[in-house]
Coordinates of C-alpha atoms in Angstrom, one line a residue:
X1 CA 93.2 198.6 240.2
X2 CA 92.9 194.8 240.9
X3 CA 94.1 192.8 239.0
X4 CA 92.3 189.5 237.1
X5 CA 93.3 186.8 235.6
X6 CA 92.6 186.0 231.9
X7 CA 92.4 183.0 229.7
X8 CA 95.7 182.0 229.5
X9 CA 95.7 181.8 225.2
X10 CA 94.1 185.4 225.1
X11 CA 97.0 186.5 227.4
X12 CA 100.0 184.6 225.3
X13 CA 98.4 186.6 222.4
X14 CA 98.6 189.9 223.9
X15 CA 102.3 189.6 224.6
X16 CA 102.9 188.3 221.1
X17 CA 101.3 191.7 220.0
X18 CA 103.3 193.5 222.4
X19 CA 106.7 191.7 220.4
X20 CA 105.0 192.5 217.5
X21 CA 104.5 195.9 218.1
X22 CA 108.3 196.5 218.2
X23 CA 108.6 195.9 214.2
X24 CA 106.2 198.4 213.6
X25 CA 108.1 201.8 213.5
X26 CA 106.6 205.4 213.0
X27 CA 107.2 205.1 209.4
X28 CA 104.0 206.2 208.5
X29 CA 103.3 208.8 210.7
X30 CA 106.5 211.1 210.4
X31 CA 107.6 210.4 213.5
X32 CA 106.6 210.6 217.4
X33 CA 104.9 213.9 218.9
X34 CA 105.8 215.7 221.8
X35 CA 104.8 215.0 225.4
X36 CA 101.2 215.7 225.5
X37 CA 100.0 218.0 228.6
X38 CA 97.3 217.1 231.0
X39 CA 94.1 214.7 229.6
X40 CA 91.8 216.5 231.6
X41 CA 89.1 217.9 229.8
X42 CA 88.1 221.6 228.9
X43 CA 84.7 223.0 227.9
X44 CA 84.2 224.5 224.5
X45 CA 81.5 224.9 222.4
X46 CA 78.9 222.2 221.5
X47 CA 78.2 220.5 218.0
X48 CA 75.3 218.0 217.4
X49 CA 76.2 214.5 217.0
X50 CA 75.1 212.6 213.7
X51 CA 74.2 209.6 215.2
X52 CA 71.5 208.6 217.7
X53 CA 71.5 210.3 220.9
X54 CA 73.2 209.1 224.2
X55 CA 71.3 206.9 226.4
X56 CA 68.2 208.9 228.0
X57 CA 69.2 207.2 230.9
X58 CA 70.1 210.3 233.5
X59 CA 73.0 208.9 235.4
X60 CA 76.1 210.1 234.8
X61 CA 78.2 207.6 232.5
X62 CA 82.1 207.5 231.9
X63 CA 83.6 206.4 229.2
X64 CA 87.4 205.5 229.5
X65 CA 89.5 206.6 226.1
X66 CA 92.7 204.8 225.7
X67 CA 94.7 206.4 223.4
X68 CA 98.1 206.9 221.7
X69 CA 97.1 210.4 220.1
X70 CA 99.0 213.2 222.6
X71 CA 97.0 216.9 223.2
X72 CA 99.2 218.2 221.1
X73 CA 98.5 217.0 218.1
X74 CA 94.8 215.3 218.7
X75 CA 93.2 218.8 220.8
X76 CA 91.7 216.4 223.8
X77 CA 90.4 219.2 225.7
X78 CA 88.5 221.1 222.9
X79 CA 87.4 218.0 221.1
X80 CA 86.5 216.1 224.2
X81 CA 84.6 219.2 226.3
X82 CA 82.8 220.3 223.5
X83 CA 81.5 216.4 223.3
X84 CA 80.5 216.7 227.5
X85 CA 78.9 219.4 227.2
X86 CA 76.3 218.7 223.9
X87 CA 76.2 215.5 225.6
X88 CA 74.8 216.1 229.4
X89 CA 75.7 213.1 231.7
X90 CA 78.6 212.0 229.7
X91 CA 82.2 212.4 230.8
X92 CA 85.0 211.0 228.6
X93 CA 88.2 210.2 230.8
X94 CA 91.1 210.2 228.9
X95 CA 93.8 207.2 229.4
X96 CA 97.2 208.6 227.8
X97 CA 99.1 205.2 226.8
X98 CA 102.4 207.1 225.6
X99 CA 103.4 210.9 226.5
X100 CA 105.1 211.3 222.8
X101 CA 102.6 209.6 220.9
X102 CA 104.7 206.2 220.5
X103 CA 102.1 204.0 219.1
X104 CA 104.9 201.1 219.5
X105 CA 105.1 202.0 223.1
X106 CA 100.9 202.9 223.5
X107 CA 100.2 199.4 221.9
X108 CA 102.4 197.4 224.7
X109 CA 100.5 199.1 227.3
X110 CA 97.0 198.6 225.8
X111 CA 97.6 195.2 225.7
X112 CA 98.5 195.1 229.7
X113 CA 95.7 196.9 230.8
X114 CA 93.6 194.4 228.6
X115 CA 95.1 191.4 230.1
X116 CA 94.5 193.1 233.4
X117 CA 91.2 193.7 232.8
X118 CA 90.8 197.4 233.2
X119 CA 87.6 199.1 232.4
X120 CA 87.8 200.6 228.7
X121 CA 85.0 201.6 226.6
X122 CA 86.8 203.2 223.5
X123 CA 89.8 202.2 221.7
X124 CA 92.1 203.6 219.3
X125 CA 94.3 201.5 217.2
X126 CA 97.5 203.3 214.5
X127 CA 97.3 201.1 211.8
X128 CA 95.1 198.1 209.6
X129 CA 97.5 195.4 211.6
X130 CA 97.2 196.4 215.2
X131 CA 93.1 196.7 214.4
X132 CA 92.9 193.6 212.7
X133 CA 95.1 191.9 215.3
X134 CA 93.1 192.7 218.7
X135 CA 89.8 192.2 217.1
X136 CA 91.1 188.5 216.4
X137 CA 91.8 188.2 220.3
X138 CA 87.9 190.1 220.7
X139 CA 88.8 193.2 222.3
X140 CA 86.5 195.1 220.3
X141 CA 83.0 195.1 219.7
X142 CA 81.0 194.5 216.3
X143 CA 79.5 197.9 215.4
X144 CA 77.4 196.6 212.6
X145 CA 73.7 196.9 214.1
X146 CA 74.8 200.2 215.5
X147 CA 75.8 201.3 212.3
X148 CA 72.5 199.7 210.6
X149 CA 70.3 201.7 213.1
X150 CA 71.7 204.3 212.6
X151 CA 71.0 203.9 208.8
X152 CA 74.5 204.5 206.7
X153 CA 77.1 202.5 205.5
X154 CA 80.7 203.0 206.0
X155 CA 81.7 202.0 202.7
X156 CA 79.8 205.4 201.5
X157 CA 79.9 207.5 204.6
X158 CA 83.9 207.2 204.7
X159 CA 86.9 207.2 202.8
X160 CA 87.9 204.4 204.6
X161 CA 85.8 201.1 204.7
X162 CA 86.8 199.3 208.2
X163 CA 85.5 196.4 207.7
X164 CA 87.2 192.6 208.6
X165 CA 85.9 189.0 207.9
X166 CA 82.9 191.2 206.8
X167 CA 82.2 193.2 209.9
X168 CA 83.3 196.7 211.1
X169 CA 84.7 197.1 214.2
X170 CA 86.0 200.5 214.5
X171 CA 84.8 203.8 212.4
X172 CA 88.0 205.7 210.9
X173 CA 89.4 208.9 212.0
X174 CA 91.6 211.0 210.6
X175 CA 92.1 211.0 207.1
X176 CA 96.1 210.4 206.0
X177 CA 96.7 209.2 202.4
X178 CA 99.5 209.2 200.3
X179 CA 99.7 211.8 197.3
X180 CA 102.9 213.8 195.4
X181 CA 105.0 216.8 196.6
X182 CA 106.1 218.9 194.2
X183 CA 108.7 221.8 193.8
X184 CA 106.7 224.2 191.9
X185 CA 109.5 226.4 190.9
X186 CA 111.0 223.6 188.9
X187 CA 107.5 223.0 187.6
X188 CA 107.8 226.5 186.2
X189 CA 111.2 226.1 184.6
X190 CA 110.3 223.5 183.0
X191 CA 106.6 224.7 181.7
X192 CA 104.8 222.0 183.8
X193 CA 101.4 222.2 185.0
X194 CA 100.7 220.7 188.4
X195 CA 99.2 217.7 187.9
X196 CA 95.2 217.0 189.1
X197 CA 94.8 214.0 186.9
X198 CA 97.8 211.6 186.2
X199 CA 99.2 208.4 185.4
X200 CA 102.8 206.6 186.7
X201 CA 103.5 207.3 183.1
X202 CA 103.0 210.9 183.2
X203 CA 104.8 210.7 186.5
X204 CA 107.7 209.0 184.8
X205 CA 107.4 211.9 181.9
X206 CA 107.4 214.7 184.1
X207 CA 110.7 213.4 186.2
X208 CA 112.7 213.0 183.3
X209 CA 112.1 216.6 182.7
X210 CA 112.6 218.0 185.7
X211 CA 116.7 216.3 186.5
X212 CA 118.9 218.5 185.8
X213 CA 122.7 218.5 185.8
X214 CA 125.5 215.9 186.3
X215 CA 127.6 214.5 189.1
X216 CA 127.3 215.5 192.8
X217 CA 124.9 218.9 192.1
X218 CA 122.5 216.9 189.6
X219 CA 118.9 217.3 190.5
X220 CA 116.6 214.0 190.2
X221 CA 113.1 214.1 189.2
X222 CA 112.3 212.1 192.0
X223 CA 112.9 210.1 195.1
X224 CA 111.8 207.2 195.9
X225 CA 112.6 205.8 199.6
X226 CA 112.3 202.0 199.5
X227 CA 111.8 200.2 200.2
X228 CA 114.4 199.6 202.9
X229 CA 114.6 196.3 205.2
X230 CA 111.6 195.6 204.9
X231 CA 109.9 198.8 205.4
X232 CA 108.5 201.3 203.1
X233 CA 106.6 198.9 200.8
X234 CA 104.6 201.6 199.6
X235 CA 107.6 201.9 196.9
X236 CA 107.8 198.7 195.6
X237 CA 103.6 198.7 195.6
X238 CA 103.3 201.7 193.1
X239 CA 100.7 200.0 190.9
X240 CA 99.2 197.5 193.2
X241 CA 98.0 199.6 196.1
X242 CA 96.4 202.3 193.6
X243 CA 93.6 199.3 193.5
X244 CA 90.3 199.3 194.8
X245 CA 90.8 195.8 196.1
X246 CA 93.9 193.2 196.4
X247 CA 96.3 196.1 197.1
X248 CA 99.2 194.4 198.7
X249 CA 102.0 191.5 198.2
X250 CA 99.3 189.3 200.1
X251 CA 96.2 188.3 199.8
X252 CA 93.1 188.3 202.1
X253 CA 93.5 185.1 202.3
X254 CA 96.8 184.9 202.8
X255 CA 98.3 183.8 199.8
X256 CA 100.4 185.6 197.4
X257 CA 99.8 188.4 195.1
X258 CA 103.0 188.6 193.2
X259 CA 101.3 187.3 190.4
X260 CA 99.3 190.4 190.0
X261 CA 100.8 192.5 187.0
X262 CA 100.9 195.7 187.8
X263 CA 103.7 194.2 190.5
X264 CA 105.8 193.4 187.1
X265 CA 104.7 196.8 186.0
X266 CA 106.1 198.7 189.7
X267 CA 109.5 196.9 189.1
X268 CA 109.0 197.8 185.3
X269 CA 108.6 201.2 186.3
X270 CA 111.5 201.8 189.2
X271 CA 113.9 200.1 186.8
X272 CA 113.3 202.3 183.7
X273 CA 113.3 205.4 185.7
X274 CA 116.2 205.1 187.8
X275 CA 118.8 203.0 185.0
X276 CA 117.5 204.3 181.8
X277 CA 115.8 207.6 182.3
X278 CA 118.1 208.1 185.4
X279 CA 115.3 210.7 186.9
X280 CA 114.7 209.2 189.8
X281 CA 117.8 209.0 192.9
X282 CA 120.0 205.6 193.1
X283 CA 118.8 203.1 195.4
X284 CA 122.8 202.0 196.3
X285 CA 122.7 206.2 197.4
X286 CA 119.7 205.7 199.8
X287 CA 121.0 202.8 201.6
X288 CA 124.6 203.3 201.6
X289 CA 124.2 207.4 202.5
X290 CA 121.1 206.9 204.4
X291 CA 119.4 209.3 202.7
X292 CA 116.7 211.1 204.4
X293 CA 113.4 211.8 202.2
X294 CA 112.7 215.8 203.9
X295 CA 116.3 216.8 202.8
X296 CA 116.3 215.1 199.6
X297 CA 113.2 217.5 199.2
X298 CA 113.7 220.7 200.9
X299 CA 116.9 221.0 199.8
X300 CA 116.1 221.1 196.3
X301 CA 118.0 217.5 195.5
X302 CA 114.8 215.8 194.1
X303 CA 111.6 217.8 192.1
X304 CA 108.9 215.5 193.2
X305 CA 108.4 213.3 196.4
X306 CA 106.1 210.3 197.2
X307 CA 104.8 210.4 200.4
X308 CA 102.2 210.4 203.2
X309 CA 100.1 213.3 203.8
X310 CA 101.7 213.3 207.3
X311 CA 103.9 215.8 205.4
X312 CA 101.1 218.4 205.9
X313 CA 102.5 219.7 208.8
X314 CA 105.8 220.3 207.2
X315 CA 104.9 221.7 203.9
X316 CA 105.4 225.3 204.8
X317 CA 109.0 224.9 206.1
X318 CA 110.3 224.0 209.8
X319 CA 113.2 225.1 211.6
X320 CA 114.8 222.1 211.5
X321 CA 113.9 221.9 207.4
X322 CA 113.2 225.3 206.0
X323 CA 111.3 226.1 202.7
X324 CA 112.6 228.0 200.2
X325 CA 110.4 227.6 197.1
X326 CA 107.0 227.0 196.0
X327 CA 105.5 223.3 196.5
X328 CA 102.6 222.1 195.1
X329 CA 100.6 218.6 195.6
X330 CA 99.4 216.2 193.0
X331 CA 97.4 213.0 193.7
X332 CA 98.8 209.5 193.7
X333 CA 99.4 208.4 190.3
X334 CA 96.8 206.3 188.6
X335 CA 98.1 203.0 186.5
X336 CA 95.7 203.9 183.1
X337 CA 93.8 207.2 182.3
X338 CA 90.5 205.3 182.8
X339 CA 91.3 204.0 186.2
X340 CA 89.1 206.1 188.9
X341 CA 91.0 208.7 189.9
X342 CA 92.1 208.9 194.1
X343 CA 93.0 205.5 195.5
X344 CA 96.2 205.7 197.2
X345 CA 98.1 203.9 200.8
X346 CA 96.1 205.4 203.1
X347 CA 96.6 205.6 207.3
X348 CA 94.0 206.2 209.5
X349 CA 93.1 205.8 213.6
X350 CA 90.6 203.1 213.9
X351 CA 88.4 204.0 216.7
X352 CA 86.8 201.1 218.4
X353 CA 84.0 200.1 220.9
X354 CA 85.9 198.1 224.1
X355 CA 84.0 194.1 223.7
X356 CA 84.4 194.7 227.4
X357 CA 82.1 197.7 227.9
X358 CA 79.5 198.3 230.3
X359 CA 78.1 201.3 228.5
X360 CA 78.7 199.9 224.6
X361 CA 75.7 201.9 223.3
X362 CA 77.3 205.7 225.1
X363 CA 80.8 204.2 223.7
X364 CA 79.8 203.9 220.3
X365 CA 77.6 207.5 220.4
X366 CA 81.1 208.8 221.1
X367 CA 82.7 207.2 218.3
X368 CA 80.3 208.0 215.7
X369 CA 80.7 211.4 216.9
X370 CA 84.6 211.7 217.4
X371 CA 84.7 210.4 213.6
X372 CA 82.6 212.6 211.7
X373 CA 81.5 216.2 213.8
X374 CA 84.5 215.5 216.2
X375 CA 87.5 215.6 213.5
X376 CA 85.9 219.3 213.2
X377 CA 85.9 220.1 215.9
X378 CA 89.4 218.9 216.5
X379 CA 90.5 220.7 213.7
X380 CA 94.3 218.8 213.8
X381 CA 93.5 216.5 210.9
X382 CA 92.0 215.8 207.9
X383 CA 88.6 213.5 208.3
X384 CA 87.7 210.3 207.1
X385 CA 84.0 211.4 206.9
X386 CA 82.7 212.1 203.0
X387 CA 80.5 214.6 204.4
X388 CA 83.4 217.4 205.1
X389 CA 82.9 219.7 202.3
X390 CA 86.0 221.3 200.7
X391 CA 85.7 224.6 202.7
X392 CA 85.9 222.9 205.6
X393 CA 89.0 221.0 204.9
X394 CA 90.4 223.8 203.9
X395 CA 89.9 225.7 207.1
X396 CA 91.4 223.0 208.8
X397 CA 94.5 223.3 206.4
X398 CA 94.5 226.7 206.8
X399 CA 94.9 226.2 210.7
X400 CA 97.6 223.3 210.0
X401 CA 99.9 225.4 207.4
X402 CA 99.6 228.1 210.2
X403 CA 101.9 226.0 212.1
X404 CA 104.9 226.2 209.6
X405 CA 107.5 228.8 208.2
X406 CA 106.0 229.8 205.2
X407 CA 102.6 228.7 204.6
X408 CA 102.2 231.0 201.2
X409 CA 104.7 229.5 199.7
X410 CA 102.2 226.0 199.6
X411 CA 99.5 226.2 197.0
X412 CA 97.2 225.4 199.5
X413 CA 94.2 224.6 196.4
X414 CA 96.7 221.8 195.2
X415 CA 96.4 220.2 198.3
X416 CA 92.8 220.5 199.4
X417 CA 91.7 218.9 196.5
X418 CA 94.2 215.7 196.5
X419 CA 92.8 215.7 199.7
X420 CA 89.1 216.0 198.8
X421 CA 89.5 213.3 195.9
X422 CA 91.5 210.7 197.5
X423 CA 90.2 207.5 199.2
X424 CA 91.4 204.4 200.6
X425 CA 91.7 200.7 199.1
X426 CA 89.4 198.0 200.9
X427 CA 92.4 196.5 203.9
X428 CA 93.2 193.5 203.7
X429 CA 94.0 192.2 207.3
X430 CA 97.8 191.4 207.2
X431 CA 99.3 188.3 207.6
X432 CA 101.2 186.7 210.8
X433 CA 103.8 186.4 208.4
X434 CA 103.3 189.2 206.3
X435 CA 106.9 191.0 207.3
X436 CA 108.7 187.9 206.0
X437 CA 107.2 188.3 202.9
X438 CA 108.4 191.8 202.7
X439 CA 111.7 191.3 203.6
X440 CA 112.0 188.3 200.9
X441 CA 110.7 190.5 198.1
X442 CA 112.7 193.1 199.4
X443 CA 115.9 191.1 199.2
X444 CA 115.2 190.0 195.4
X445 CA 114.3 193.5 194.9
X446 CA 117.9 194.6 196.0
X447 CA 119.7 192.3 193.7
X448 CA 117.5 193.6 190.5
X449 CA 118.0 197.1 191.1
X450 CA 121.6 196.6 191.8
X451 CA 122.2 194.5 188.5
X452 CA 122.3 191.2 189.9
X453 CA 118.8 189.7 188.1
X454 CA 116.6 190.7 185.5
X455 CA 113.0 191.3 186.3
X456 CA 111.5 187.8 185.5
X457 CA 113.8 186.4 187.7
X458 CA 113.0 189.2 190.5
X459 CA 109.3 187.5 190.2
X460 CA 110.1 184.2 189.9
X461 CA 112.5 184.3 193.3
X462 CA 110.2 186.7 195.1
X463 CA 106.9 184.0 194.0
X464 CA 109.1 181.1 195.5
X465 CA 110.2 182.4 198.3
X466 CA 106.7 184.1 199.4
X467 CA 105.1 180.7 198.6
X468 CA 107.6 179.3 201.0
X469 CA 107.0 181.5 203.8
X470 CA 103.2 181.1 203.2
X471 CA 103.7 176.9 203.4
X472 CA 105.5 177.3 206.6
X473 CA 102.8 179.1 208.4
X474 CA 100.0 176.8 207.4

């Protein structure tokens, strides 16, 4: 394809992305895929779109898809021929941008064939800072009179509201949030219900009752892993990012939220249950054994685990990390009783309309489609779309726990309604300097935990040093 040149700032910015893109891991997504197979498409059976048909226009129109997600785990050829052929004249051509589903590799090449100008029409983006960062350098377009035309909102028509600076750009995906594994079995012993309605209290409760035993073969309650470097924030976020709104260290805006209390309350919390109730696993254990969350788990070490719902394809045991008990699933914890049960870290594929379209109206008919009929007929993932009714997500369980060891050891009814009831927090588009923040609290966070500081001061450093970070960048 040839080659054009563009602006020289919008090019700089790309490659700062690609740097960027480096930092970003797979923590939230358990890891890379295998090599997917071949993107062409297969027929299968149709299913009506939602939105507005395609363009009664009757020449034939393709639509390039550049994507991370591998045919392993997104279905490409179902998903995508059953969308050709309830859609005559449309052809979707797939553009694979990593073979295992790197999103750190997919979002380097994205950004070339941007700079390069290649023709895209549809884009999908891993995570709230990748979106938020290309649709600053325009890459996608503004779906807003699309979505008004069509007549629904996507603060009510998704579990996941998109939208930046007060626009929406992209229309969510799959559906991953955050909720609480449990090992049923030591629910039992214990004469524990499985939680459908909790607090971090209640949390706290039920993993001081569940350690057991002393020394090298105690059990802990829980495990908690981070945060670490940097990474894993969720952990030192418990009672911020349970919020509707202003659920992180930083604001919208940009400037700090360490004031918030319910960040006291997280270190409040982490404190009292690892050094006074001593039910949850010692954060000098995690870093200086490297501790791995799945064994701490599976092998019976810790009762309950926090963690993303990426964990669904493991539930039921693997050969690399067998079951051998009953689990459960609970719903992230809620800060009071009264608090509206469900909101929880939540990650998602934000699929986007390419600003660089020829055919933005086919593009968008395709991602209106893709996220709410499309997930079902993909069947690999949970949707973001509030109109899949329980039995449906259930089915799509079903087909998921198929894939493990031992899916009747899961109580499968536990974890279709965490499912069902949980829902995102409004993003807040992250920071340039938003990973210098994290490692800052991070560090202060370190030398309370360890015995170093007590909480005020943890605060007090973390507040200075965030507000330093922030000045800097200014």
């Amino acid at each position: 394809m040839k080659k054009t040149r563009m602006a020289a700032g919008t090019v700089a910015g790309l490659m700062a992305i690609g740097l960027l893109a480096g930092c970003g891991g797979n923590n939230n997504n358990g890891g890379s895929a295998s090599p997917s197979e071949s993107a062409s498409a297969s027929q299968a059976s149709p299913s009506a779109s939602p939105s507005a048909s395609p363009s009664e226009a009757a020449k034939q129109v393709n639509l390039r898809l550049y994507t991370y997600g591998t045919e392993e785990t997104y279905n490409w050829k179902q998903t995508l021929g059953a969308y050709e052929e309830s859609h005559p004249g449309i052809t979707v051509e797939l553009v694979q941008l990593s073979e295992k589903g790197d999103t750190q590799e997919a979002s380097k090449k994205l950004d070339l064939a941007a700079a390069s100008s290649e023709a895209m029409d549809i884009l999908m983006f891993s995570d709230p800072s990748g979106y938020a960062q290309r649709v600053s350098l325009g890459m996608a377009e503004p779906l807003d009179d699309y979505i008004a035309k069509d007549g629904y909102q996507v603060e009510t028509d998704y579990k996941v509201d998109t939208h930046l600076n007060g626009k929406v750009y992209a229309l969510p995906g799959k559906f991953n949030p955050w909720y609480v594994i449990l090992n049923k079995d030591h629910l039992d012993e214990a004469g524990l219900p499985v939680p459908t309605d909790w607090t971090w209290d209640d949390y706290a409760s039920y993993a001081k009752q569940l350690t057991k035993g002393e020394g090298a073969s105690k059990r802990y309650g829980t495990y908690f892993h981070g945060p670490q470097g940097g990474g894993w924030m969720e952990y030192l976020k418990l009672m911020v990012e349970n919020q509707p709104t202003n659920s992180d260290l930083l604001k919208a805006d940009g400037s700090s939220n360490l004031d918030d209390p319910n960040f006291k309350k997280t270190l409040e919390l982490r404190v009292k249950m690892e050094k006074e109730d001593k039910s949850s696993v010692p954060y000098s254990d995690i870093i200086s054994q490297k501790l791995a969350y799945r064994t701490q788990f599976f092998n019976q070490s810790a009762s309950m685990l926090t963690i993303g719902s990426w964990m669904n394809t493991e539930l039921g045991g693997t050969e690399k990390v067998p079951l051998t008990f009953n689990v459960a699933v609970a719903p992230f914890p809620k800060n009071n009783a009264s608090d509206p049960i469900g909101y929880t870290p939540v990650t998602t594929d934000y699929v986007a309309v390419a600003a660089s379209s020829k055919h933005k109206q086919e593009a968008y008919d395709f991602v209106r489609w893709y996220t709410t009929e499309g997930q079902i007929v993909q069947g690999k993932n949970i949707p973001s779309w509030n109109q899949v009714k329980s039995e449906q997500v259930a089915s799509i369980i079903d087909t998921i726990l198929s894939g493990t060891l031992n899916p009747e050891k899961v109580d499968k009814q536990s974890l279709v309604d965490t499912l069902v009831n949980s829902k995102a927090s409004q993003i807040i588009p992250p920071a340039s300097y938003q990973s210098e923040v994290y490692k800052a609290v991070n560090e202060e966070y370190e030398k309370l935990i360890l015995g170093n500081q007590d909480i005020d001061t943890t605060i007090k450093n973390a507040q200075e040093r965030a507000q330093k970070i922030i000045d800097s960048n200014k």
